[in-house]
Amino acid sequence: MSFVILDLNMEEQSKEENMQMEQLNGGNQIDPSTTYSAEPTPGNTGPPPMGRMRILKNVFVVSVGFMFLFTSFQSLSNLQSTLNKDEGLGTGGLSVVYGALVVSCMLFPSFVIAHLGCKWTVTLSMLCYIAYMALNFHAIWGTIIPASIIVGLGGGTLWAAKCAYLTQISVWYAKLTGAKKDDVMNRFFGFFFMTCQTSDIWGNIISSTVFAVTPGNTTNDIDSCGANFDPTAPTGNNSNLDRPDDTKVYTLCGIYVGCAVIAFIITAIFLDNITLDKTPQGGDSKISFKLFLSTFKHWWGSTPQKLLTILTIYSGIEQAFITGDYTKSYVSCAIGIWNVGYVMICFGTVCAICSWGFGRLVQFVGHVPFFLIAFLSHGGTQIALLLWQPNRDNQLLIYVFAGLWGIGDAVMQTQINALYGYLFTTNIEAAFSNYKLWESFGYIIAFAWSGYLVTKVKLGLCLGFLTVGMFLFTIVEIQDRRNKKDNTISYNIAMQEHADSVKS
């Protein structure tokens, strides 16, 4: 893919805008006892250690590596609710994944990044995902639970290191080009998630091809599908929910393991190691109770972080719903497991296109219009799913709703990440650990209730979290604009006083 996609010829910031941004970032500073700051420190005020093209190359490499990794993991996750449905093994395992991810977010990122650096933290964390997919060859409680714990522990360090890496090189690129840091972060994260979200396309093409069947005597007993789907009720004679042959399952797992190995090789060979602009901290070199509390310390000390918590939780809930509930209640139940891949390709394609487009447009219109789009697309889809009864005669709507969900998901992935990078630049690692902590909490509760609640109840909970989260985000946006205005006024007063003193 051409690097033209990442052409960042943005307007150059004026000196006044730079000073206002520095004042704004200073107002958000939290005790950085266990964080990595993307801001230059007194000992690191020289030019960035790599040029523009090398930075763009690293954005490309980390994006493609994650694409291969999540071609395997995300697509296998999409199938868990149907593939390993007995006793709730699939969704139960996914809940454990994100439970372990919460622990990892709180304990390990600072320690692991301090010892390995961002590159090798990302690369070695991928081995945890490879182990998870390999253990799916024999999916029982004795293998899925240990595998889920392993991938969850690796996931916390993987995402924290990736976010710190992209944020750091975004700051360097902004310094090289004179562009606004917020704009560069939006563009880099937009490209990353555009590329990463295409994993839904490739992984689901693989699953639909492997599981392809010629439907035989499928039943018309699908009245219990959709919003009325009850995971605790017997499936009756609905053959759409039958598990595929073991041979096909083994073939799929083998292909997915291969994709994850390719991801490991790409990042190990082609991703450059970097040193984060940070003040060295002695506590980074060991796991301690202080580090365990650092994530909550940041949360407690930051009002914007507390206000964004509900929306961040929702970002986990909505991804869990499309992965575990929509695929089973609306797709597998109504039109068969072999169609899950095709529907999720639609979701992934829309999400990838919107991730790229929103990342480019946000510099012109800001975050707010896109969060409004997410609220309307997800809120409207959830209401429609509550009222609509799926059947084989209107399969097109299943794809339409998946696409609408992809629009909202693109906003949740790109804009919340970029918003965290913008608001918490001076405390970046703790902020992104909070992001994965609360997003993972959303996954945990959504996968936990997935095997017990009727789908319409889950849709109601999704709508509630979305509404409250968007309301609290609005408060954050209002506060941020007031802070900018106050900083501008203070700066103008200071400049006027300086001019008066020079005249006198």
JSON list of C-alpha atoms in Angstrom, two decimals, residues 161-361:
[
{"chain": "A", "resi": 161, "resn": "ALA", "atom": "CA", "xyz": [3.09, -0.47, 23.84]},
{"chain": "A", "resi": 162, "resn": "LYS", "atom": "CA", "xyz": [1.37, 0.07, 20.50]},
{"chain": "A", "resi": 163, "resn": "CYS", "atom": "CA", "xyz": [-0.41, 3.21, 21.73]},
{"chain": "A", "resi": 164, "resn": "ALA", "atom": "CA", "xyz": [2.76, 4.59, 23.31]},
{"chain": "A", "resi": 165, "resn": "TYR", "atom": "CA", "xyz": [4.70, 3.83, 20.11]},
{"chain": "A", "resi": 166, "resn": "LEU", "atom": "CA", "xyz": [2.22, 5.54, 17.78]},
{"chain": "A", "resi": 167, "resn": "THR", "atom": "CA", "xyz": [1.79, 8.52, 20.10]},
{"chain": "A", "resi": 168, "resn": "GLN", "atom": "CA", "xyz": [5.55, 9.02, 20.41]},
{"chain": "A", "resi": 169, "resn": "ILE", "atom": "CA", "xyz": [6.24, 8.93, 16.67]},
{"chain": "A", "resi": 170, "resn": "SER", "atom": "CA", "xyz": [3.19, 11.20, 16.15]},
{"chain": "A", "resi": 171, "resn": "VAL", "atom": "CA", "xyz": [4.84, 13.80, 18.41]},
{"chain": "A", "resi": 172, "resn": "TRP", "atom": "CA", "xyz": [8.10, 13.44, 16.48]},
{"chain": "A", "resi": 173, "resn": "TYR", "atom": "CA", "xyz": [6.33, 13.78, 13.15]},
{"chain": "A", "resi": 174, "resn": "ALA", "atom": "CA", "xyz": [4.47, 16.87, 14.33]},
{"chain": "A", "resi": 175, "resn": "LYS", "atom": "CA", "xyz": [7.79, 18.37, 15.43]},
{"chain": "A", "resi": 176, "resn": "LEU", "atom": "CA", "xyz": [9.37, 17.64, 12.04]},
{"chain": "A", "resi": 177, "resn": "THR", "atom": "CA", "xyz": [6.48, 19.06, 10.00]},
{"chain": "A", "resi": 178, "resn": "GLY", "atom": "CA", "xyz": [5.17, 21.80, 12.27]},
{"chain": "A", "resi": 179, "resn": "ALA", "atom": "CA", "xyz": [1.74, 20.17, 12.24]},
{"chain": "A", "resi": 180, "resn": "LYS", "atom": "CA", "xyz": [-0.58, 19.97, 15.21]},
{"chain": "A", "resi": 181, "resn": "LYS", "atom": "CA", "xyz": [-0.01, 16.93, 17.39]},
{"chain": "A", "resi": 182, "resn": "ASP", "atom": "CA", "xyz": [-3.72, 16.22, 17.67]},
{"chain": "A", "resi": 183, "resn": "ASP", "atom": "CA", "xyz": [-4.06, 16.16, 13.87]},
{"chain": "A", "resi": 184, "resn": "VAL", "atom": "CA", "xyz": [-1.08, 13.85, 13.42]},
{"chain": "A", "resi": 185, "resn": "MET", "atom": "CA", "xyz": [-2.35, 11.47, 16.12]},
{"chain": "A", "resi": 186, "resn": "ASN", "atom": "CA", "xyz": [-5.75, 11.36, 14.44]},
{"chain": "A", "resi": 187, "resn": "ARG", "atom": "CA", "xyz": [-4.17, 10.57, 11.08]},
{"chain": "A", "resi": 188, "resn": "PHE", "atom": "CA", "xyz": [-1.80, 7.91, 12.43]},
{"chain": "A", "resi": 189, "resn": "PHE", "atom": "CA", "xyz": [-4.45, 6.23, 14.58]},
{"chain": "A", "resi": 190, "resn": "GLY", "atom": "CA", "xyz": [-6.92, 6.51, 11.70]},
{"chain": "A", "resi": 191, "resn": "PHE", "atom": "CA", "xyz": [-4.54, 4.71, 9.33]},
{"chain": "A", "resi": 192, "resn": "PHE", "atom": "CA", "xyz": [-3.69, 2.13, 11.98]},
{"chain": "A", "resi": 193, "resn": "PHE", "atom": "CA", "xyz": [-7.31, 1.25, 12.67]},
{"chain": "A", "resi": 194, "resn": "MET", "atom": "CA", "xyz": [-8.24, 1.37, 9.00]},
{"chain": "A", "resi": 195, "resn": "THR", "atom": "CA", "xyz": [-5.56, -1.24, 8.30]},
{"chain": "A", "resi": 196, "resn": "CYS", "atom": "CA", "xyz": [-6.26, -3.23, 11.45]},
{"chain": "A", "resi": 197, "resn": "GLN", "atom": "CA", "xyz": [-10.01, -3.30, 10.80]},
{"chain": "A", "resi": 198, "resn": "THR", "atom": "CA", "xyz": [-9.44, -4.90, 7.39]},
{"chain": "A", "resi": 199, "resn": "SER", "atom": "CA", "xyz": [-8.53, -7.99, 9.41]},
{"chain": "A", "resi": 200, "resn": "ASP", "atom": "CA", "xyz": [-12.29, -8.52, 9.68]},
{"chain": "A", "resi": 201, "resn": "ILE", "atom": "CA", "xyz": [-12.36, -8.86, 5.90]},
{"chain": "A", "resi": 202, "resn": "TRP", "atom": "CA", "xyz": [-9.46, -11.29, 5.47]},
{"chain": "A", "resi": 203, "resn": "GLY", "atom": "CA", "xyz": [-10.20, -13.41, 8.54]},
{"chain": "A", "resi": 204, "resn": "ASN", "atom": "CA", "xyz": [-13.85, -13.77, 7.72]},
{"chain": "A", "resi": 205, "resn": "ILE", "atom": "CA", "xyz": [-13.19, -14.61, 4.09]},
{"chain": "A", "resi": 206, "resn": "ILE", "atom": "CA", "xyz": [-11.07, -17.45, 5.45]},
{"chain": "A", "resi": 207, "resn": "SER", "atom": "CA", "xyz": [-13.75, -18.68, 7.88]},
{"chain": "A", "resi": 208, "resn": "SER", "atom": "CA", "xyz": [-16.60, -18.47, 5.36]},
{"chain": "A", "resi": 209, "resn": "THR", "atom": "CA", "xyz": [-14.53, -20.32, 2.75]},
{"chain": "A", "resi": 210, "resn": "VAL", "atom": "CA", "xyz": [-13.51, -23.09, 5.17]},
{"chain": "A", "resi": 211, "resn": "PHE", "atom": "CA", "xyz": [-17.04, -23.50, 6.59]},
{"chain": "A", "resi": 212, "resn": "ALA", "atom": "CA", "xyz": [-18.80, -23.17, 3.21]},
{"chain": "A", "resi": 213, "resn": "VAL", "atom": "CA", "xyz": [-21.65, -25.65, 2.82]},
{"chain": "A", "resi": 214, "resn": "THR", "atom": "CA", "xyz": [-24.57, -26.25, 0.53]},
{"chain": "A", "resi": 215, "resn": "PRO", "atom": "CA", "xyz": [-27.53, -25.83, 2.88]},
{"chain": "A", "resi": 216, "resn": "GLY", "atom": "CA", "xyz": [-29.65, -28.93, 3.00]},
{"chain": "A", "resi": 217, "resn": "ASN", "atom": "CA", "xyz": [-32.76, -29.45, 5.04]},
{"chain": "A", "resi": 218, "resn": "THR", "atom": "CA", "xyz": [-32.49, -26.33, 7.15]},
{"chain": "A", "resi": 219, "resn": "THR", "atom": "CA", "xyz": [-35.52, -25.59, 9.23]},
{"chain": "A", "resi": 220, "resn": "ASN", "atom": "CA", "xyz": [-37.79, -22.56, 9.27]},
{"chain": "A", "resi": 221, "resn": "ASP", "atom": "CA", "xyz": [-37.86, -22.59, 13.07]},
{"chain": "A", "resi": 222, "resn": "ILE", "atom": "CA", "xyz": [-36.21, -19.18, 13.48]},
{"chain": "A", "resi": 223, "resn": "ASP", "atom": "CA", "xyz": [-38.91, -17.33, 15.41]},
{"chain": "A", "resi": 224, "resn": "SER", "atom": "CA", "xyz": [-36.63, -17.33, 18.43]},
{"chain": "A", "resi": 225, "resn": "CYS", "atom": "CA", "xyz": [-33.85, -15.50, 16.55]},
{"chain": "A", "resi": 226, "resn": "GLY", "atom": "CA", "xyz": [-33.11, -11.79, 16.78]},
{"chain": "A", "resi": 227, "resn": "ALA", "atom": "CA", "xyz": [-34.12, -9.76, 19.82]},
{"chain": "A", "resi": 228, "resn": "ASN", "atom": "CA", "xyz": [-36.04, -12.75, 21.21]},
{"chain": "A", "resi": 229, "resn": "PHE", "atom": "CA", "xyz": [-33.01, -15.06, 21.16]},
{"chain": "A", "resi": 230, "resn": "ASP", "atom": "CA", "xyz": [-32.52, -16.76, 24.53]},
{"chain": "A", "resi": 231, "resn": "PRO", "atom": "CA", "xyz": [-29.09, -18.40, 24.92]},
{"chain": "A", "resi": 232, "resn": "THR", "atom": "CA", "xyz": [-30.36, -20.56, 27.79]},
{"chain": "A", "resi": 233, "resn": "ALA", "atom": "CA", "xyz": [-33.17, -22.11, 25.72]},
{"chain": "A", "resi": 234, "resn": "PRO", "atom": "CA", "xyz": [-32.62, -25.34, 23.71]},
{"chain": "A", "resi": 235, "resn": "THR", "atom": "CA", "xyz": [-31.93, -24.82, 20.01]},
{"chain": "A", "resi": 236, "resn": "GLY", "atom": "CA", "xyz": [-34.67, -27.24, 19.04]},
{"chain": "A", "resi": 237, "resn": "ASN", "atom": "CA", "xyz": [-34.49, -28.30, 15.41]},
{"chain": "A", "resi": 238, "resn": "ASN", "atom": "CA", "xyz": [-32.68, -25.18, 14.15]},
{"chain": "A", "resi": 239, "resn": "SER", "atom": "CA", "xyz": [-29.75, -26.79, 12.35]},
{"chain": "A", "resi": 240, "resn": "ASN", "atom": "CA", "xyz": [-28.18, -23.39, 11.64]},
{"chain": "A", "resi": 241, "resn": "LEU", "atom": "CA", "xyz": [-26.54, -23.48, 15.07]},
{"chain": "A", "resi": 242, "resn": "ASP", "atom": "CA", "xyz": [-24.85, -26.88, 14.59]},
{"chain": "A", "resi": 243, "resn": "ARG", "atom": "CA", "xyz": [-21.06, -26.98, 15.05]},
{"chain": "A", "resi": 244, "resn": "PRO", "atom": "CA", "xyz": [-19.02, -27.61, 11.85]},
{"chain": "A", "resi": 245, "resn": "ASP", "atom": "CA", "xyz": [-17.01, -30.82, 11.39]},
{"chain": "A", "resi": 246, "resn": "ASP", "atom": "CA", "xyz": [-13.78, -31.07, 13.40]},
{"chain": "A", "resi": 247, "resn": "THR", "atom": "CA", "xyz": [-11.73, -31.31, 10.20]},
{"chain": "A", "resi": 248, "resn": "LYS", "atom": "CA", "xyz": [-12.91, -27.87, 9.13]},
{"chain": "A", "resi": 249, "resn": "VAL", "atom": "CA", "xyz": [-12.31, -26.45, 12.60]},
{"chain": "A", "resi": 250, "resn": "TYR", "atom": "CA", "xyz": [-8.73, -27.78, 12.63]},
{"chain": "A", "resi": 251, "resn": "THR", "atom": "CA", "xyz": [-8.09, -26.36, 9.14]},
{"chain": "A", "resi": 252, "resn": "LEU", "atom": "CA", "xyz": [-9.32, -22.94, 10.23]},
{"chain": "A", "resi": 253, "resn": "CYS", "atom": "CA", "xyz": [-7.22, -22.92, 13.40]},
{"chain": "A", "resi": 254, "resn": "GLY", "atom": "CA", "xyz": [-4.13, -23.90, 11.41]},
{"chain": "A", "resi": 255, "resn": "ILE", "atom": "CA", "xyz": [-4.58, -21.02, 8.97]},
{"chain": "A", "resi": 256, "resn": "TYR", "atom": "CA", "xyz": [-5.11, -18.56, 11.81]},
{"chain": "A", "resi": 257, "resn": "VAL", "atom": "CA", "xyz": [-1.98, -19.70, 13.63]},
{"chain": "A", "resi": 258, "resn": "GLY", "atom": "CA", "xyz": [-0.04, -19.16, 10.41]},
{"chain": "A", "resi": 259, "resn": "CYS", "atom": "CA", "xyz": [-1.33, -15.58, 10.06]},
{"chain": "A", "resi": 260, "resn": "ALA", "atom": "CA", "xyz": [-0.32, -14.79, 13.64]},
{"chain": "A", "resi": 261, "resn": "VAL", "atom": "CA", "xyz": [3.19, -16.16, 13.02]},
{"chain": "A", "resi": 262, "resn": "ILE", "atom": "CA", "xyz": [3.49, -13.84, 10.00]},
{"chain": "A", "resi": 263, "resn": "ALA", "atom": "CA", "xyz": [2.54, -10.90, 12.23]},
{"chain": "A", "resi": 264, "resn": "PHE", "atom": "CA", "xyz": [5.29, -11.84, 14.65]},
{"chain": "A", "resi": 265, "resn": "ILE", "atom": "CA", "xyz": [7.88, -12.05, 11.88]},
{"chain": "A", "resi": 266, "resn": "ILE", "atom": "CA", "xyz": [6.88, -8.69, 10.34]},
{"chain": "A", "resi": 267, "resn": "THR", "atom": "CA", "xyz": [7.20, -6.72, 13.58]},
{"chain": "A", "resi": 268, "resn": "ALA", "atom": "CA", "xyz": [10.35, -8.55, 14.70]},
{"chain": "A", "resi": 269, "resn": "ILE", "atom": "CA", "xyz": [12.20, -7.80, 11.47]},
{"chain": "A", "resi": 270, "resn": "PHE", "atom": "CA", "xyz": [10.85, -4.52, 10.13]},
{"chain": "A", "resi": 271, "resn": "LEU", "atom": "CA", "xyz": [9.66, -2.43, 13.12]},
{"chain": "A", "resi": 272, "resn": "ASP", "atom": "CA", "xyz": [12.28, 0.00, 14.45]},
{"chain": "A", "resi": 273, "resn": "ASN", "atom": "CA", "xyz": [12.90, 0.12, 18.18]},
{"chain": "A", "resi": 274, "resn": "ILE", "atom": "CA", "xyz": [12.48, 3.55, 19.76]},
{"chain": "A", "resi": 275, "resn": "THR", "atom": "CA", "xyz": [13.23, 5.22, 23.08]},
{"chain": "A", "resi": 276, "resn": "LEU", "atom": "CA", "xyz": [10.29, 7.10, 24.52]},
{"chain": "A", "resi": 277, "resn": "ASP", "atom": "CA", "xyz": [10.77, 10.73, 25.51]},
{"chain": "A", "resi": 278, "resn": "LYS", "atom": "CA", "xyz": [10.41, 10.28, 29.25]},
{"chain": "A", "resi": 279, "resn": "THR", "atom": "CA", "xyz": [12.03, 11.02, 32.53]},
{"chain": "A", "resi": 280, "resn": "PRO", "atom": "CA", "xyz": [13.51, 7.70, 33.81]},
{"chain": "A", "resi": 281, "resn": "GLN", "atom": "CA", "xyz": [11.69, 6.36, 36.85]},
{"chain": "A", "resi": 282, "resn": "GLY", "atom": "CA", "xyz": [13.16, 3.76, 39.19]},
{"chain": "A", "resi": 283, "resn": "GLY", "atom": "CA", "xyz": [9.78, 2.14, 39.76]},
{"chain": "A", "resi": 284, "resn": "ASP", "atom": "CA", "xyz": [9.50, 1.17, 36.08]},
{"chain": "A", "resi": 285, "resn": "SER", "atom": "CA", "xyz": [12.06, -1.62, 36.50]},
{"chain": "A", "resi": 286, "resn": "LYS", "atom": "CA", "xyz": [9.95, -3.78, 38.78]},
{"chain": "A", "resi": 287, "resn": "ILE", "atom": "CA", "xyz": [6.37, -4.85, 39.39]},
{"chain": "A", "resi": 288, "resn": "SER", "atom": "CA", "xyz": [5.15, -3.18, 42.55]},
{"chain": "A", "resi": 289, "resn": "PHE", "atom": "CA", "xyz": [1.97, -2.27, 44.38]},
{"chain": "A", "resi": 290, "resn": "LYS", "atom": "CA", "xyz": [2.66, 1.33, 43.41]},
{"chain": "A", "resi": 291, "resn": "LEU", "atom": "CA", "xyz": [2.53, 0.35, 39.75]},
{"chain": "A", "resi": 292, "resn": "PHE", "atom": "CA", "xyz": [-0.64, -1.62, 40.38]},
{"chain": "A", "resi": 293, "resn": "LEU", "atom": "CA", "xyz": [-2.26, 1.59, 41.65]},
{"chain": "A", "resi": 294, "resn": "SER", "atom": "CA", "xyz": [-0.89, 3.88, 38.94]},
{"chain": "A", "resi": 295, "resn": "THR", "atom": "CA", "xyz": [-3.81, 3.30, 36.59]},
{"chain": "A", "resi": 296, "resn": "PHE", "atom": "CA", "xyz": [-6.37, 4.13, 39.29]},
{"chain": "A", "resi": 297, "resn": "LYS", "atom": "CA", "xyz": [-4.21, 7.03, 40.46]},
{"chain": "A", "resi": 298, "resn": "HIS", "atom": "CA", "xyz": [-4.48, 8.57, 37.03]},
{"chain": "A", "resi": 299, "resn": "TRP", "atom": "CA", "xyz": [-8.22, 7.87, 36.92]},
{"chain": "A", "resi": 300, "resn": "TRP", "atom": "CA", "xyz": [-8.80, 9.41, 40.36]},
{"chain": "A", "resi": 301, "resn": "GLY", "atom": "CA", "xyz": [-6.77, 12.54, 39.60]},
{"chain": "A", "resi": 302, "resn": "SER", "atom": "CA", "xyz": [-8.23, 13.32, 36.18]},
{"chain": "A", "resi": 303, "resn": "THR", "atom": "CA", "xyz": [-11.78, 14.61, 35.78]},
{"chain": "A", "resi": 304, "resn": "PRO", "atom": "CA", "xyz": [-11.82, 14.07, 31.99]},
{"chain": "A", "resi": 305, "resn": "GLN", "atom": "CA", "xyz": [-10.70, 10.46, 32.53]},
{"chain": "A", "resi": 306, "resn": "LYS", "atom": "CA", "xyz": [-13.55, 9.81, 34.97]},
{"chain": "A", "resi": 307, "resn": "LEU", "atom": "CA", "xyz": [-16.09, 11.38, 32.60]},
{"chain": "A", "resi": 308, "resn": "LEU", "atom": "CA", "xyz": [-14.86, 9.28, 29.67]},
{"chain": "A", "resi": 309, "resn": "THR", "atom": "CA", "xyz": [-15.10, 6.01, 31.62]},
{"chain": "A", "resi": 310, "resn": "ILE", "atom": "CA", "xyz": [-18.69, 5.13, 30.66]},
{"chain": "A", "resi": 311, "resn": "LEU", "atom": "CA", "xyz": [-18.09, 5.79, 26.96]},
{"chain": "A", "resi": 312, "resn": "THR", "atom": "CA", "xyz": [-14.88, 3.73, 27.11]},
{"chain": "A", "resi": 313, "resn": "ILE", "atom": "CA", "xyz": [-16.79, 0.87, 28.74]},
{"chain": "A", "resi": 314, "resn": "TYR", "atom": "CA", "xyz": [-19.38, 1.14, 25.98]},
{"chain": "A", "resi": 315, "resn": "SER", "atom": "CA", "xyz": [-16.66, 0.77, 23.35]},
{"chain": "A", "resi": 316, "resn": "GLY", "atom": "CA", "xyz": [-15.99, -2.68, 24.83]},
{"chain": "A", "resi": 317, "resn": "ILE", "atom": "CA", "xyz": [-19.67, -3.58, 25.14]},
{"chain": "A", "resi": 318, "resn": "GLU", "atom": "CA", "xyz": [-20.48, -2.67, 21.55]},
{"chain": "A", "resi": 319, "resn": "GLN", "atom": "CA", "xyz": [-17.57, -4.71, 20.18]},
{"chain": "A", "resi": 320, "resn": "ALA", "atom": "CA", "xyz": [-18.59, -7.67, 22.34]},
{"chain": "A", "resi": 321, "resn": "PHE", "atom": "CA", "xyz": [-22.18, -7.39, 21.11]},
{"chain": "A", "resi": 322, "resn": "ILE", "atom": "CA", "xyz": [-21.30, -7.44, 17.42]},
{"chain": "A", "resi": 323, "resn": "THR", "atom": "CA", "xyz": [-18.83, -10.28, 18.04]},
{"chain": "A", "resi": 324, "resn": "GLY", "atom": "CA", "xyz": [-20.74, -12.51, 20.43]},
{"chain": "A", "resi": 325, "resn": "ASP", "atom": "CA", "xyz": [-24.43, -11.61, 20.23]},
{"chain": "A", "resi": 326, "resn": "TYR", "atom": "CA", "xyz": [-25.17, -10.24, 16.77]},
{"chain": "A", "resi": 327, "resn": "THR", "atom": "CA", "xyz": [-23.28, -13.09, 15.10]},
{"chain": "A", "resi": 328, "resn": "LYS", "atom": "CA", "xyz": [-25.28, -15.69, 17.04]},
{"chain": "A", "resi": 329, "resn": "SER", "atom": "CA", "xyz": [-28.72, -14.09, 17.55]},
{"chain": "A", "resi": 330, "resn": "TYR", "atom": "CA", "xyz": [-29.12, -12.57, 14.08]},
{"chain": "A", "resi": 331, "resn": "VAL", "atom": "CA", "xyz": [-26.64, -14.31, 11.77]},
{"chain": "A", "resi": 332, "resn": "SER", "atom": "CA", "xyz": [-25.98, -17.91, 12.83]},
{"chain": "A", "resi": 333, "resn": "CYS", "atom": "CA", "xyz": [-29.49, -18.43, 14.18]},
{"chain": "A", "resi": 334, "resn": "ALA", "atom": "CA", "xyz": [-31.28, -17.06, 11.10]},
{"chain": "A", "resi": 335, "resn": "ILE", "atom": "CA", "xyz": [-29.01, -17.82, 8.13]},
{"chain": "A", "resi": 336, "resn": "GLY", "atom": "CA", "xyz": [-26.27, -20.18, 9.41]},
{"chain": "A", "resi": 337, "resn": "ILE", "atom": "CA", "xyz": [-22.74, -20.07, 10.79]},
{"chain": "A", "resi": 338, "resn": "TRP", "atom": "CA", "xyz": [-21.25, -20.16, 7.26]},
{"chain": "A", "resi": 339, "resn": "ASN", "atom": "CA", "xyz": [-22.64, -16.64, 6.72]},
{"chain": "A", "resi": 340, "resn": "VAL", "atom": "CA", "xyz": [-21.01, -15.14, 9.83]},
{"chain": "A", "resi": 341, "resn": "GLY", "atom": "CA", "xyz": [-17.84, -14.42, 7.88]},
{"chain": "A", "resi": 342, "resn": "TYR", "atom": "CA", "xyz": [-19.63, -12.63, 5.05]},
{"chain": "A", "resi": 343, "resn": "VAL", "atom": "CA", "xyz": [-21.63, -10.44, 7.42]},
{"chain": "A", "resi": 344, "resn": "MET", "atom": "CA", "xyz": [-18.51, -9.55, 9.39]},
{"chain": "A", "resi": 345, "resn": "ILE", "atom": "CA", "xyz": [-16.71, -8.72, 6.14]},
{"chain": "A", "resi": 346, "resn": "CYS", "atom": "CA", "xyz": [-19.39, -6.10, 5.57]},
{"chain": "A", "resi": 347, "resn": "PHE", "atom": "CA", "xyz": [-18.85, -4.81, 9.10]},
{"chain": "A", "resi": 348, "resn": "GLY", "atom": "CA", "xyz": [-15.08, -4.78, 8.72]},
{"chain": "A", "resi": 349, "resn": "THR", "atom": "CA", "xyz": [-15.09, -3.09, 5.31]},
{"chain": "A", "resi": 350, "resn": "VAL", "atom": "CA", "xyz": [-17.32, -0.25, 6.43]},
{"chain": "A", "resi": 351, "resn": "CYS", "atom": "CA", "xyz": [-15.35, 0.13, 9.65]},
{"chain": "A", "resi": 352, "resn": "ALA", "atom": "CA", "xyz": [-12.01, 0.25, 7.79]},
{"chain": "A", "resi": 353, "resn": "ILE", "atom": "CA", "xyz": [-13.19, 2.84, 5.26]},
{"chain": "A", "resi": 354, "resn": "CYS", "atom": "CA", "xyz": [-14.72, 5.03, 7.96]},
{"chain": "A", "resi": 355, "resn": "SER", "atom": "CA", "xyz": [-11.64, 4.72, 10.19]},
{"chain": "A", "resi": 356, "resn": "TRP", "atom": "CA", "xyz": [-9.50, 6.10, 7.38]},
{"chain": "A", "resi": 357, "resn": "GLY", "atom": "CA", "xyz": [-11.98, 8.78, 6.35]},
{"chain": "A", "resi": 358, "resn": "PHE", "atom": "CA", "xyz": [-12.76, 10.01, 9.84]},
{"chain": "A", "resi": 359, "resn": "GLY", "atom": "CA", "xyz": [-9.07, 10.18, 10.67]},
{"chain": "A", "resi": 360, "resn": "ARG", "atom": "CA", "xyz": [-8.53, 12.56, 7.73]},
{"chain": "A", "resi": 361, "resn": "LEU", "atom": "CA", "xyz": [-11.63, 14.69, 8.27]}
]
